[in-house]
Short mmCIF file of C-alpha atoms in Angstrom, two decimals:
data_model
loop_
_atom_site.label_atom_id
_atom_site.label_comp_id
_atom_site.label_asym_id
_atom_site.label_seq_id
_atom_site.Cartn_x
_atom_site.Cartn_y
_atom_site.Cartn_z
CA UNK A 28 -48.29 83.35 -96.97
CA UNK A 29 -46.77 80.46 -98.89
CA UNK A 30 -43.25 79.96 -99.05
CA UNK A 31 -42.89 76.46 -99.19
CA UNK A 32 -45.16 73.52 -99.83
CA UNK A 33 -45.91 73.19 -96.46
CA UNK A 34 -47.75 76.18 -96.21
CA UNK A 35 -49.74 74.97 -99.46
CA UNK A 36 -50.22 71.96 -97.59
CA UNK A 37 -51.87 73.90 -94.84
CA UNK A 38 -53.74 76.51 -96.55
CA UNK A 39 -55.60 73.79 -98.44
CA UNK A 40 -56.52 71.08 -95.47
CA UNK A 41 -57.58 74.33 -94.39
CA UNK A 42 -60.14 74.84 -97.35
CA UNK A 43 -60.85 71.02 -97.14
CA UNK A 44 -62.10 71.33 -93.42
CA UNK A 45 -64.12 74.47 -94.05
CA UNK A 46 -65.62 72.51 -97.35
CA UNK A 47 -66.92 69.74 -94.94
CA UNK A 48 -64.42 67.51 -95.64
CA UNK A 49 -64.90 64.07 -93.79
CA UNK A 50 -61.72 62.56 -95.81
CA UNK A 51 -58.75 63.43 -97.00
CA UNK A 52 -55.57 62.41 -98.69
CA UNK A 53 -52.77 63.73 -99.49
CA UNK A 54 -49.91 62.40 -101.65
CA UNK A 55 -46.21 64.18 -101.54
CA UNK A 56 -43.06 63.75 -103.66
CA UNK A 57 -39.70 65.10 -102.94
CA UNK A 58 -41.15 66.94 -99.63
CA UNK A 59 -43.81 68.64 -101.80
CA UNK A 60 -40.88 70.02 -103.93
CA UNK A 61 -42.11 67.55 -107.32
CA UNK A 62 -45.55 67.02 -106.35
CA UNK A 63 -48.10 67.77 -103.68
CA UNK A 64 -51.79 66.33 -104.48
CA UNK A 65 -55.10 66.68 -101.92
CA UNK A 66 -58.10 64.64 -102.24
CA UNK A 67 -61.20 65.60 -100.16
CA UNK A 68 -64.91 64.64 -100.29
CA UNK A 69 -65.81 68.70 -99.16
CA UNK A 70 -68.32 70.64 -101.49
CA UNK A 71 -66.26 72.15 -104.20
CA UNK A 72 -66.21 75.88 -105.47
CA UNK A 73 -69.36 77.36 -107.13
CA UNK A 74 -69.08 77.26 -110.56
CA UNK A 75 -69.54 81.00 -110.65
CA UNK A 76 -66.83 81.44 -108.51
CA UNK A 77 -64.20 79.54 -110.97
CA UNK A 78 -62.86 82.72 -112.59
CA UNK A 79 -61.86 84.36 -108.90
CA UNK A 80 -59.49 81.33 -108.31
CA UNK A 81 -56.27 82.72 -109.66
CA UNK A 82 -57.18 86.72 -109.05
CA UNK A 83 -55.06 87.78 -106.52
CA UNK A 84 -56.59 88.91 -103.39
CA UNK A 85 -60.13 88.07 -104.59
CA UNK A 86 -63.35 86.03 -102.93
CA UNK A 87 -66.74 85.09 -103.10
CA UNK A 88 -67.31 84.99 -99.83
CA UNK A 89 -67.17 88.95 -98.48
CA UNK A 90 -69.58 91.63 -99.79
CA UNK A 91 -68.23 94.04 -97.54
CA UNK A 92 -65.80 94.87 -94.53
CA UNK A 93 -68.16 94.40 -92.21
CA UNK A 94 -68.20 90.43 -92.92
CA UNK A 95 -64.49 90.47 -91.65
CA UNK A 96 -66.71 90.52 -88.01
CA UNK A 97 -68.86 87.64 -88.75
CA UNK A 98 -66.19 85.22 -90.07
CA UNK A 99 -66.34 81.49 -88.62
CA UNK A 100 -64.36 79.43 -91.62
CA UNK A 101 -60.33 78.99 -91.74
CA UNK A 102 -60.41 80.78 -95.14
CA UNK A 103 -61.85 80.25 -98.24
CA UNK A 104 -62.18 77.28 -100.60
CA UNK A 105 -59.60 78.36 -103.40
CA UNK A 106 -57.96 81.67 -101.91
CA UNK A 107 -54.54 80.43 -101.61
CA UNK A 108 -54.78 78.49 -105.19
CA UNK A 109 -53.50 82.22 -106.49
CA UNK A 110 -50.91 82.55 -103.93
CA UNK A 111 -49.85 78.99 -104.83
CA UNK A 112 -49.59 79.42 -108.26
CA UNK A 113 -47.03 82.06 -107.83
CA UNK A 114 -44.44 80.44 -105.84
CA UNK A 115 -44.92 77.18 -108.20
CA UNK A 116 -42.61 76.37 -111.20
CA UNK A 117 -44.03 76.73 -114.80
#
């Protein structure tokens, strides 16, 4: 759930470390309230996978509810980009 930017912040070091990310940076203004930018050398979302980013309660990464079981990431590379884009202002 975000609420504040530093869930965002979390959610997507999250992503970065399950992307393979070696380095990272992040850059914050205002407390993440005017800007909150992450840099990471991971492997980046499947171009096929670009229209899921801002579908609610979508991924690439489960083809059934039996993958819940087998599960060894943080989450997935782009989830909370939806959930982000909600609480942030137009």
């Amino acid at each position: 759930v975000i609420q504040r930017p530093h869930n965002a912040l979390k959610e997507i070091l999250e992503n970065a470390i399950d992307a393979g990310a070696t380095r990272v940076t992040v850059s914050v203004r205002d407390g993440g309230n005017r800007s909150l930018s992450v840099q990471d050398n991971g492997h980046g979302i499947h171009r096929g996978d670009l229209p899921l980013l801002c579908e609610r309660h979508a991924t690439s990464k489960l083809r059934d509810f039996d993958g819940l079981r087998s599960m060894s990431t943080l989450g997935f590379r782009g989830e909370a980009l939806c959930s982000i884009s909600f609480v942030s202002p137009p």
